[in-house]
PDB file of C-alpha atoms and ligand atoms in Angstrom:
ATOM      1  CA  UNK A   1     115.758  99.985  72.292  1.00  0.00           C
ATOM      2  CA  UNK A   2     118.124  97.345  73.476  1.00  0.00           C
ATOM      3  CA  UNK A   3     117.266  93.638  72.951  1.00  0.00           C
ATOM      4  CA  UNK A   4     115.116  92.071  75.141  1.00  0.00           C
ATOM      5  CA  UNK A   5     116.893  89.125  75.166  1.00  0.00           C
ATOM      6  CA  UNK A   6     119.911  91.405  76.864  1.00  0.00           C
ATOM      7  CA  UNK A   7     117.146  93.133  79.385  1.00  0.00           C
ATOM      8  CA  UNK A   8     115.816  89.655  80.648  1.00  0.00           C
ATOM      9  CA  UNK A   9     119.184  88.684  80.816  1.00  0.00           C
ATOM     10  CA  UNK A  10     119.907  91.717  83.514  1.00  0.00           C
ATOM     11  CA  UNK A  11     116.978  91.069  85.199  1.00  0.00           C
ATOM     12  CA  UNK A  12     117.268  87.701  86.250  1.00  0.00           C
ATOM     13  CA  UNK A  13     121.034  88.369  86.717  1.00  0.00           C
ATOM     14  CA  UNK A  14     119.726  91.215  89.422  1.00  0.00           C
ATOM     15  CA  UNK A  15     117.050  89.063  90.845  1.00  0.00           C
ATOM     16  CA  UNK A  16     119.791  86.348  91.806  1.00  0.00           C
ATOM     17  CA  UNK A  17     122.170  88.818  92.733  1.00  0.00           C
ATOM     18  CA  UNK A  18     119.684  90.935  94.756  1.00  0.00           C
ATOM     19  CA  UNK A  19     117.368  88.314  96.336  1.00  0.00           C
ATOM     20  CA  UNK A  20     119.066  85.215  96.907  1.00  0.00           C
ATOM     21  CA  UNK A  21     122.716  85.640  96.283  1.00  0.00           C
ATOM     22  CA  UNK A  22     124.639  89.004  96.782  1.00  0.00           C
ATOM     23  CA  UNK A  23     127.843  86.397  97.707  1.00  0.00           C
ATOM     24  CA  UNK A  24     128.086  85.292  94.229  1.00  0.00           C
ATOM     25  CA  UNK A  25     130.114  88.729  93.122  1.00  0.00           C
ATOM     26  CA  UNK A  26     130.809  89.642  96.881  1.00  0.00           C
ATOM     27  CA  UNK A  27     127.965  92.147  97.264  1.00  0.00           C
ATOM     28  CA  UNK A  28     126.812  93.083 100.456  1.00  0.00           C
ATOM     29  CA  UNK A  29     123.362  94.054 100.988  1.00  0.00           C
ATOM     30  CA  UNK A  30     122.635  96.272 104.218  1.00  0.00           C
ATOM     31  CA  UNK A  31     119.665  95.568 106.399  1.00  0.00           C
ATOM     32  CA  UNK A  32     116.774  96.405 104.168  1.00  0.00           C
ATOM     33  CA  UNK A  33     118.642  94.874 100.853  1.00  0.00           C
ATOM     34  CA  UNK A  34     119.965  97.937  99.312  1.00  0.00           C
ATOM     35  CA  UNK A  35     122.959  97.213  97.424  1.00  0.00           C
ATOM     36  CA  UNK A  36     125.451  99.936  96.159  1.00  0.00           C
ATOM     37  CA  UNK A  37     125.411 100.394  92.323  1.00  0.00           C
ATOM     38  CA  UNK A  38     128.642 101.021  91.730  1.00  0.00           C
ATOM     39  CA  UNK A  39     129.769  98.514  93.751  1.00  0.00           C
ATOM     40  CA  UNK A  40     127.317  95.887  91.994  1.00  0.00           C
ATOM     41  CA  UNK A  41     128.242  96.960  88.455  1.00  0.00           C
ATOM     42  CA  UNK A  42     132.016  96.371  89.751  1.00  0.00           C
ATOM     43  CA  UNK A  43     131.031  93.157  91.222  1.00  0.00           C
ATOM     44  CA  UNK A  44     129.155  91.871  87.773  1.00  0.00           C
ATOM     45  CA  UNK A  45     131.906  92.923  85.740  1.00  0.00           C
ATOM     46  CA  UNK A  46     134.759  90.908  87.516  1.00  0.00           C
ATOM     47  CA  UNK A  47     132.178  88.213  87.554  1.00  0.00           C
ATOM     48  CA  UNK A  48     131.738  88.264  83.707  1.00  0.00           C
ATOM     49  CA  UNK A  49     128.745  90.478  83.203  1.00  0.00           C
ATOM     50  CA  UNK A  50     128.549  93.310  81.667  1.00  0.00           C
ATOM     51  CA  UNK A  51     126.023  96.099  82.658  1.00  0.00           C
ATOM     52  CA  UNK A  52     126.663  99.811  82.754  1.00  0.00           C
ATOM     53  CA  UNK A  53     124.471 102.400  84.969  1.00  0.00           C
ATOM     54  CA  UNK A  54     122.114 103.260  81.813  1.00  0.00           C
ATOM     55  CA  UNK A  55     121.308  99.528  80.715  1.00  0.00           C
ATOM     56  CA  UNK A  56     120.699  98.877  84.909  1.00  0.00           C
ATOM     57  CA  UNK A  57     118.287 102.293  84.895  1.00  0.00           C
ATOM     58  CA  UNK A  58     116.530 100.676  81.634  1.00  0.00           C
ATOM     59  CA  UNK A  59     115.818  97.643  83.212  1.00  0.00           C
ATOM     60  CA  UNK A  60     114.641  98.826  86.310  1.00  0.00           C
ATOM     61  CA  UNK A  61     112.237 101.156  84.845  1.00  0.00           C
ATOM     62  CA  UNK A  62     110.851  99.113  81.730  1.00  0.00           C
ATOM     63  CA  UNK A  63     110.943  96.059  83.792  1.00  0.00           C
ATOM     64  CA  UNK A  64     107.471  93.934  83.579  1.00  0.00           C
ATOM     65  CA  UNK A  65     106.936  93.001  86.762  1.00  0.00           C
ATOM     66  CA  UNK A  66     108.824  96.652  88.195  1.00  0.00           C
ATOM     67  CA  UNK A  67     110.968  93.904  90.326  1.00  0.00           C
ATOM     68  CA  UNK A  68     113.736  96.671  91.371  1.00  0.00           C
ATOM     69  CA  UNK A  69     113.547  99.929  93.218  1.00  0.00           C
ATOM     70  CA  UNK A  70     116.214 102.875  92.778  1.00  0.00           C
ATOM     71  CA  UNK A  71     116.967 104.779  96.092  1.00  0.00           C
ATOM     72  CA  UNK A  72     116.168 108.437  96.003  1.00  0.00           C
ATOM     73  CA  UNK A  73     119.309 109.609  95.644  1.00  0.00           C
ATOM     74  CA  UNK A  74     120.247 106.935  92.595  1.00  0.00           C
ATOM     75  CA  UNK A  75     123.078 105.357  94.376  1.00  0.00           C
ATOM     76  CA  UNK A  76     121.183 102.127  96.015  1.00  0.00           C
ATOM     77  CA  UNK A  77     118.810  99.419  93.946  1.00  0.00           C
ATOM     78  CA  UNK A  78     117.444  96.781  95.510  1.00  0.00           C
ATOM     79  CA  UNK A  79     114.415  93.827  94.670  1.00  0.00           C
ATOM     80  CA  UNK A  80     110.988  95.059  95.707  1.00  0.00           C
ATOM     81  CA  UNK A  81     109.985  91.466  96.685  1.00  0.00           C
ATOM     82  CA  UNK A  82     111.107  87.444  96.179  1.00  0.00           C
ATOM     83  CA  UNK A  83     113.913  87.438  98.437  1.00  0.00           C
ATOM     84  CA  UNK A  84     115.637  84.270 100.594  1.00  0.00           C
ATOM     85  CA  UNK A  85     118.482  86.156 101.761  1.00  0.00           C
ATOM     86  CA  UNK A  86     118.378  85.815 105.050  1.00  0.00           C
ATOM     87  CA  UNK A  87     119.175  89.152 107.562  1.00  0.00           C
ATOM     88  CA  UNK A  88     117.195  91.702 105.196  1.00  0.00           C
ATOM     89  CA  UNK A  89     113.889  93.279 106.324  1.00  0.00           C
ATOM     90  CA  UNK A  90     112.230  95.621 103.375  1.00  0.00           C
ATOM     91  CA  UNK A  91     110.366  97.423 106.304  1.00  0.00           C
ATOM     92  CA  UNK A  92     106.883  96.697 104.659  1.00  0.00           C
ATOM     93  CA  UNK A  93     103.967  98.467 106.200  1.00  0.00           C
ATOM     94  CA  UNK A  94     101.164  95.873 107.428  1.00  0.00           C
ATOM     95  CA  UNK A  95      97.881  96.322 105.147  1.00  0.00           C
ATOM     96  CA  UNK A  96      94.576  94.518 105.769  1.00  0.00           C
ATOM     97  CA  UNK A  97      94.268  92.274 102.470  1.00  0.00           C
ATOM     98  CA  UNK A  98      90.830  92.226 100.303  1.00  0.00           C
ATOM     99  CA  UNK A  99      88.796  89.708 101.324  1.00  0.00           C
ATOM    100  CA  UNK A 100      90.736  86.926  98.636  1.00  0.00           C
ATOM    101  CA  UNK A 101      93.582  87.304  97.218  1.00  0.00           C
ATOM    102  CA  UNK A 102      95.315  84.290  94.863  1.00  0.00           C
ATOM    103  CA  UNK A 103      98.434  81.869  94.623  1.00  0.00           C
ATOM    104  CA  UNK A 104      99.373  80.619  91.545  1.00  0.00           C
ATOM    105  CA  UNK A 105     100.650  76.816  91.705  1.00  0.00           C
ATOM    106  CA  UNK A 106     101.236  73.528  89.958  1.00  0.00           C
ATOM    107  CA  UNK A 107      99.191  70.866  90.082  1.00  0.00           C
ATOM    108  CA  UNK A 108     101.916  68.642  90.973  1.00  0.00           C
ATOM    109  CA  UNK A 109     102.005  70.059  94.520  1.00  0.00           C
ATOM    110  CA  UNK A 110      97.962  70.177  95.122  1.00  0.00           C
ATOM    111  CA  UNK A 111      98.725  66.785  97.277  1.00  0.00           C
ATOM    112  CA  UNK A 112     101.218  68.639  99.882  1.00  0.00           C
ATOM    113  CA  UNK A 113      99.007  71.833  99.616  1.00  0.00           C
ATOM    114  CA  UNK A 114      96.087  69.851 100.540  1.00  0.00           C
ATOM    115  CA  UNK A 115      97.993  68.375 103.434  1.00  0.00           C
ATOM    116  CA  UNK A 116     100.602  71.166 104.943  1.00  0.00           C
ATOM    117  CA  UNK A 117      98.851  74.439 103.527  1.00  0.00           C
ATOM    118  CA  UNK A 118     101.422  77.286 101.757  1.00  0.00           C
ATOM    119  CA  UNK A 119     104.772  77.653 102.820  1.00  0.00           C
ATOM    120  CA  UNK A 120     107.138  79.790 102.202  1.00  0.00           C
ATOM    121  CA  UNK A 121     109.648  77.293 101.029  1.00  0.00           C
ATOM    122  CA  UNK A 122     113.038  79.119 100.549  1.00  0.00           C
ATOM    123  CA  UNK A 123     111.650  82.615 100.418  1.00  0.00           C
ATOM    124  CA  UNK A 124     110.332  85.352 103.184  1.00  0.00           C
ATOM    125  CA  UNK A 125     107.085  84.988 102.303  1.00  0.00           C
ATOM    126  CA  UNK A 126     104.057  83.129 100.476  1.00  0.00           C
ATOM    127  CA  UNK A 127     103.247  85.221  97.704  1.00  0.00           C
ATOM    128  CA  UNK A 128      99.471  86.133  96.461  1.00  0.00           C
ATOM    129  CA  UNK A 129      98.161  87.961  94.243  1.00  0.00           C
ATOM    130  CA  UNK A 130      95.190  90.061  93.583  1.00  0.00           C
ATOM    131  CA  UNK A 131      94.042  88.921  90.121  1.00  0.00           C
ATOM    132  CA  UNK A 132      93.409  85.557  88.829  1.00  0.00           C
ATOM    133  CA  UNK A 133      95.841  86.672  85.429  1.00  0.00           C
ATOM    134  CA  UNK A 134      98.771  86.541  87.827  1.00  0.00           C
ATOM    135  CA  UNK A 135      98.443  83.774  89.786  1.00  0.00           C
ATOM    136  CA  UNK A 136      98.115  81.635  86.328  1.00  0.00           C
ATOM    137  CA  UNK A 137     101.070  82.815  85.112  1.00  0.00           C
ATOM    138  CA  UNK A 138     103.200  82.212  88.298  1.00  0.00           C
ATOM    139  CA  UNK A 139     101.923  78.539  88.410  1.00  0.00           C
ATOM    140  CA  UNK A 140     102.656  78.155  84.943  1.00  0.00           C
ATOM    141  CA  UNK A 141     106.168  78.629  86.005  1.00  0.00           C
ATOM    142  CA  UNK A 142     106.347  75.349  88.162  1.00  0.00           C
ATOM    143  CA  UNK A 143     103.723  73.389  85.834  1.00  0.00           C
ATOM    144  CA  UNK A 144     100.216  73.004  84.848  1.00  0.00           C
ATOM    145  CA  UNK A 145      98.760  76.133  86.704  1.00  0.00           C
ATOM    146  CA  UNK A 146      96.729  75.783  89.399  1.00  0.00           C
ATOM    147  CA  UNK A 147      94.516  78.755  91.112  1.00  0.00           C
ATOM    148  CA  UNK A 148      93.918  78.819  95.108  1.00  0.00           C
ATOM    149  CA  UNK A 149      91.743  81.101  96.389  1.00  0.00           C
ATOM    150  CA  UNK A 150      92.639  83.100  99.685  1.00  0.00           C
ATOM    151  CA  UNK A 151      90.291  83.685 102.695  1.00  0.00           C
ATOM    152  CA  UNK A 152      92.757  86.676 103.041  1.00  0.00           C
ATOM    153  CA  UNK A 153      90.713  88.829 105.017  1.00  0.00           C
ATOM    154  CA  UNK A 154      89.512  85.935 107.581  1.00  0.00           C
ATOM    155  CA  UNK A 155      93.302  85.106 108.066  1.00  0.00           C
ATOM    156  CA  UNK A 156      93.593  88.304 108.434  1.00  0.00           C
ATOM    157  CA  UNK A 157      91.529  88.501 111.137  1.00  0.00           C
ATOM    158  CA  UNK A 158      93.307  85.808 112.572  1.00  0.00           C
ATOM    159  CA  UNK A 159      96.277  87.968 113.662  1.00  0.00           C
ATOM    160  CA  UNK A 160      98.214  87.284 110.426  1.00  0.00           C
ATOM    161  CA  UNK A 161     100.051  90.068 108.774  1.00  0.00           C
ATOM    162  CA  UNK A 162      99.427  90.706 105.259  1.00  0.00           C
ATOM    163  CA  UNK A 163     102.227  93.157 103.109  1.00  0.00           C
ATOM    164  CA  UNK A 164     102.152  94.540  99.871  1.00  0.00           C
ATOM    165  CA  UNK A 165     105.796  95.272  97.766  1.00  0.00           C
ATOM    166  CA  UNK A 166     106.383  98.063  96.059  1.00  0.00           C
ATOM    167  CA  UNK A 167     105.402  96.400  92.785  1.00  0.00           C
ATOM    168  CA  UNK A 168     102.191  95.067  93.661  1.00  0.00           C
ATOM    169  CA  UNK A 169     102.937  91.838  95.471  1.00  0.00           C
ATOM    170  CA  UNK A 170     100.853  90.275  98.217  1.00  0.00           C
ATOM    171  CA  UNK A 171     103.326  89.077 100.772  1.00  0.00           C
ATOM    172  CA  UNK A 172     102.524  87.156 104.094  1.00  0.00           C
ATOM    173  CA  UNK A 173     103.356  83.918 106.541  1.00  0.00           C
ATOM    174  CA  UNK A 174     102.323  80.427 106.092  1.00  0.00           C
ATOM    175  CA  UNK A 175      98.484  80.478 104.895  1.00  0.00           C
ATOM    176  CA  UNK A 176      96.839  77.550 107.133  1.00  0.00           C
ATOM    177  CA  UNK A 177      95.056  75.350 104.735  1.00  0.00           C
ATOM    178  CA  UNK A 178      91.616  76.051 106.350  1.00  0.00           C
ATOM    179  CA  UNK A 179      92.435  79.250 104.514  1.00  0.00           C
ATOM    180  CA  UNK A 180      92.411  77.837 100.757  1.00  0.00           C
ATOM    181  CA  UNK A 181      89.142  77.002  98.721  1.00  0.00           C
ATOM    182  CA  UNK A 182      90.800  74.324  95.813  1.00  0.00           C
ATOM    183  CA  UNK A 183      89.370  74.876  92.061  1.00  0.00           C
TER     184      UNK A 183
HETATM  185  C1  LIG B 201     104.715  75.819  96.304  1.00  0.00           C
HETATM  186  C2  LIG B 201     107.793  85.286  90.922  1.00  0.00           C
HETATM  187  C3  LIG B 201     104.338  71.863  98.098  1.00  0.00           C
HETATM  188  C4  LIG B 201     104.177  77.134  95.834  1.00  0.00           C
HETATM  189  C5  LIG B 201     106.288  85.203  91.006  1.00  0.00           C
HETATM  190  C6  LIG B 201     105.108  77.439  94.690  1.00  0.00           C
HETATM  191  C7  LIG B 201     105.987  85.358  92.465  1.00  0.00           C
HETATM  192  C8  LIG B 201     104.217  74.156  98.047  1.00  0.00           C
HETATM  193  C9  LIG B 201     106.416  76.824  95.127  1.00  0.00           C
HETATM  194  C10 LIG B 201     107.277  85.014  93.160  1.00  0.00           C
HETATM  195  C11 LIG B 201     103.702  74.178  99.358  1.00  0.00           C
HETATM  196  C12 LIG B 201     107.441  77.848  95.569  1.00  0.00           C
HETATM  197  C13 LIG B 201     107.120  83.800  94.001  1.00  0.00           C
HETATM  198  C14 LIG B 201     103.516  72.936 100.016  1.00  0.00           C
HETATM  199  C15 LIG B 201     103.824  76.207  98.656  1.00  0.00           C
HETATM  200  N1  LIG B 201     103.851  71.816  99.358  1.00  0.00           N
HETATM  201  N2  LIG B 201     104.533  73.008  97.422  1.00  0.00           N
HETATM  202  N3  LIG B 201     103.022  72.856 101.273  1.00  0.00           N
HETATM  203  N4  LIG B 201     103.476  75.464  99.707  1.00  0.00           N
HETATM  204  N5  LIG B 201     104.272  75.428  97.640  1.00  0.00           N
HETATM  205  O1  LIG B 201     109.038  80.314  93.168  1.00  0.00           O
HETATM  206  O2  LIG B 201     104.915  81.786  94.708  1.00  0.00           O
HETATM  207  O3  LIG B 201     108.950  86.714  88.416  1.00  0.00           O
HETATM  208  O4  LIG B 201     109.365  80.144  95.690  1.00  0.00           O
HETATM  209  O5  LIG B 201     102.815  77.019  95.440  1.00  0.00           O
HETATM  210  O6  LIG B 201     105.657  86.178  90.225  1.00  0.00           O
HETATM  211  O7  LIG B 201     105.831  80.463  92.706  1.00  0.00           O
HETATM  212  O8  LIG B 201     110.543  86.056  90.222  1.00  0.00           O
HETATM  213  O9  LIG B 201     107.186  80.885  94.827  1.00  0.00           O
HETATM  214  O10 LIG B 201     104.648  76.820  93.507  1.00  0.00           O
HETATM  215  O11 LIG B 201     105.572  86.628  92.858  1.00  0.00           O
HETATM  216  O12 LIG B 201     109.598  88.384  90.136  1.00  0.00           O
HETATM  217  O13 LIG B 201     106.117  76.000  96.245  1.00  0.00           O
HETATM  218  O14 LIG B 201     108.236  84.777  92.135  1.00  0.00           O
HETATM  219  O15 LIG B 201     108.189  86.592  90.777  1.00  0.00           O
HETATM  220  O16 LIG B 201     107.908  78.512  94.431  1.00  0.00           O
HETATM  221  O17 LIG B 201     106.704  82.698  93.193  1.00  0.00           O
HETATM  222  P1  LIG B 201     108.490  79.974  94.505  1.00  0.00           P
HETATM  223  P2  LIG B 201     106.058  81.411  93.834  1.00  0.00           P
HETATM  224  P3  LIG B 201     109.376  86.959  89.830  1.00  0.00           P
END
């Protein structure tokens, strides 16, 4: 069992590397963000960090939030969700949402909430979530947690497209602040 110190370590190593900043060890990611493993073990290493292919295929599979996928034929990984590189398209399938789903905020941006509704801010998409559990622990992240709740399915209903990752993530546009019921 390897340290999960060293596996969180990967992870958020991959999740920069694969969502935001292939660049940083000169990885290119083709159109729907699959890197090359060898080439981003290669890239890491000259970069400083170390990961070889059966720490990678421990994090990927025992990871909590199952952030990475492995191509088929092992030789691709890429994130399942998160991203703000621009030029990739994961190909998600349009699903109609349940009729909420949740964000997970801070309370320190209620205020602009209130005001502009959700944006995406740097990444793709606004995320959401299905179960109240989630959404407080991605809020925590930025602050005191705050939960919105989602008129998904009337947004929905609206026209706007509603996506769900690989791992479980509720991905769509800017959510119109008519959309949000405040706690
Ligand atoms: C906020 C993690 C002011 C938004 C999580 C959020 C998630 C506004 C922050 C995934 C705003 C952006 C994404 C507005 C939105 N004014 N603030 N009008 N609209 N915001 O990190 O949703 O662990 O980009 O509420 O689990 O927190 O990395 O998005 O607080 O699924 O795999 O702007 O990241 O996944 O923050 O998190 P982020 P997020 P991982």
């Amino acid at each position: 069992m390897k340290d999960s110190n060293q596996t969180v370590k990967v992870s958020k190593f991959l999740s920069l590397i694969l969502r935001h900043s292939p660049a940083t060890i000169k990885l290119k990611l083709d159109e729907n963000g699959w890197a090359d493993i060898d080439e981003l073990l290669a890239g890491a290493a000259t970069h400083g960090t170390r990961i070889n292919r059966k720490l990678l295929d421990e994090v990927v599979a025992n990871n909590d939030k199952k952030r990475f996928s492995i191509s088929d034929d092992g030789k691709r990984i890429r994130a399942n969700q998160g991203h703000s590189v621009k030029g990739v398209d994961l190909e998600l399938m349009p699903v109609t949402p349940p009729q909420v789903l949740y964000h997970g905020t801070a309370s320190r941006f209620s205020a602009s909430i209130r005001e502009k509704g959700l944006i995406p801010g740097t990444r793709h998409h606004v995320h959401l979530s299905a179960d109240t559990a989630t959404a407080v622990s991605v809020g925590q992240r930025h602050g005191m947690p705050v939960v919105l709740t989602i008129d998904a399915l009337a947004l929905h209903e609206q026209g706007q497209p509603f996506y769900l990752s690989a791992n479980g993530v509720w991905l769509t546009g800017p959510v119109n602040k008519r959309f949000i019921v405040f706690p």
